[in-house]
């Protein structure tokens, strides 16, 4: 096993991307290479750590040894009553189920202290149902293989090793228990946020001086009307599903991506009306402290920003501004010199009253936006030429023109189109003034803040760029953890579904943070898929005295999984103890008991 890299030239620099590769001997004596893990662009210390791990692992490889088995055909004097003869010819394997990823999820659950948190708040029912186990099953299912509760009950739980890991049976995943668990969660939401804040601080030394705030929406394929006060409403859909009712989700994370709190709002809630209430909730829960709130341009209103400046002490903020405001300050900013904030990023600082305006220009962003604009303009221009060559009636031409302008929205702002009255003659021309203005604004951000001092222009720009952590959180919730579709029909269960998805995201973030120091190319999803290759199955060994020895065994991890275990400082538990059945007079076997 060794590290292999590929080189790619990007922005005038050579970048090396590493992978872990294993040599395997196949038939004919040939050696083939198996790609084990993608590590991405790692630094020198990370390279050295991985190489040392490979050396230690290969030196400590377990050597195979020969053991003696005693099938029924071999006559051996056995005086110990604990030794039985087995029928090797009748050995059989039963119930293959996924174990490795379930075990890793359980480790993350314990690392976050969620076992202690929920055992104190979800006591067992009178019939002995361990509700904290039901919740752990729901969260693990959402993390590993998300779907409906009905699918969990009918298929997933039986094909996973969650029963083995929790010491439960199939009864813990009955459908009515899964739904009943939803009823008990929301009242503990505020306590959970406080618990998570402490865990992020203890485990990863997380800091909370800068908080990122953003909103998204998720839709439902269900038909209104709904009861009065129901949060499912039609509104602006970020999922391009304006035909469906939705709810809005507000989320607060740190720049490192640790989620602190979220809220579920009505689907027709305007972004501008959410900030004041959320600021109040955070202050009530965590107290007033010097925090910097980083937000996108559409969230705060001028009234809210004024209230934040007037608070004692002032609530600090950093917010993006619409491109129109850049035009308002263009003359004054043009007189100021550019300052180099970091390689490829230049800034200008403009103080106006109580606020500081930061104009940042990123060369990478300039190249990206310029390429997008050229692609749009080129595509629209080609389409307009094709439309002009077509012999169409006026109404048909207008329809096709509308479709073309909708398909290329950026290009449509830079091109003037006209269909002559009473004819079907199309004319179009480039709006050079708009193009000139667009070129000047490409790759530039105008930020506004009331932070007086203590932070450089580079830090302010970096804070704003880190809003991508919130976008990544929403992407994980919607795609990786399959927040949608939401199958529930009752509002409180819908909110409980989002609550469970939030818990699964917390496990995801914990694993991601553990992997961040190992290699940036290692993603939580890739690691979970590797661990999912470790299966558990039951080995049935019939004995000569009509008993049955059952050995539940997880499979030996592959080399890449063993390396991950070593780098994550995790150790697999001992194999479960054997079970044995006892013969009965009726000829039927008794229930399986542990020996």
Short mmCIF file of N, CA and C in Angstrom, two decimals, residues 105-116 199:
data_model
loop_
_atom_site.label_atom_id
_atom_site.label_comp_id
_atom_site.label_asym_id
_atom_site.label_seq_id
_atom_site.Cartn_x
_atom_site.Cartn_y
_atom_site.Cartn_z
N UNK A 105 -21.65 5.32 13.20
CA UNK A 105 -22.66 6.30 13.61
C UNK A 105 -22.89 6.26 15.12
N UNK A 106 -22.86 5.05 15.70
CA UNK A 106 -23.02 4.93 17.15
C UNK A 106 -21.85 5.57 17.89
N UNK A 107 -20.63 5.46 17.32
CA UNK A 107 -19.48 6.11 17.93
C UNK A 107 -19.62 7.63 17.90
N UNK A 108 -20.10 8.17 16.79
CA UNK A 108 -20.32 9.61 16.69
C UNK A 108 -21.40 10.07 17.66
N UNK A 109 -22.45 9.26 17.82
CA UNK A 109 -23.54 9.55 18.76
C UNK A 109 -22.97 9.67 20.18
N UNK A 110 -22.09 8.77 20.56
CA UNK A 110 -21.51 8.81 21.89
C UNK A 110 -20.53 9.97 22.04
N UNK A 111 -19.73 10.25 21.00
CA UNK A 111 -18.79 11.35 21.07
C UNK A 111 -19.48 12.69 21.30
N UNK A 112 -20.67 12.86 20.73
CA UNK A 112 -21.43 14.08 20.94
C UNK A 112 -22.20 14.08 22.25
N UNK A 113 -22.11 12.98 23.00
CA UNK A 113 -22.82 12.91 24.28
C UNK A 113 -24.32 12.81 24.14
N UNK A 114 -24.79 12.41 22.97
CA UNK A 114 -26.24 12.34 22.76
C UNK A 114 -26.87 11.17 23.50
N UNK A 115 -26.07 10.13 23.81
CA UNK A 115 -26.63 9.01 24.58
C UNK A 115 -26.99 9.48 25.98
N UNK A 116 -26.12 10.27 26.63
CA UNK A 116 -26.42 10.79 27.97
C UNK A 116 -27.54 11.81 27.92
N UNK A 199 -20.60 20.80 23.56
CA UNK A 199 -19.86 19.70 22.93
C UNK A 199 -18.91 20.20 21.85
#
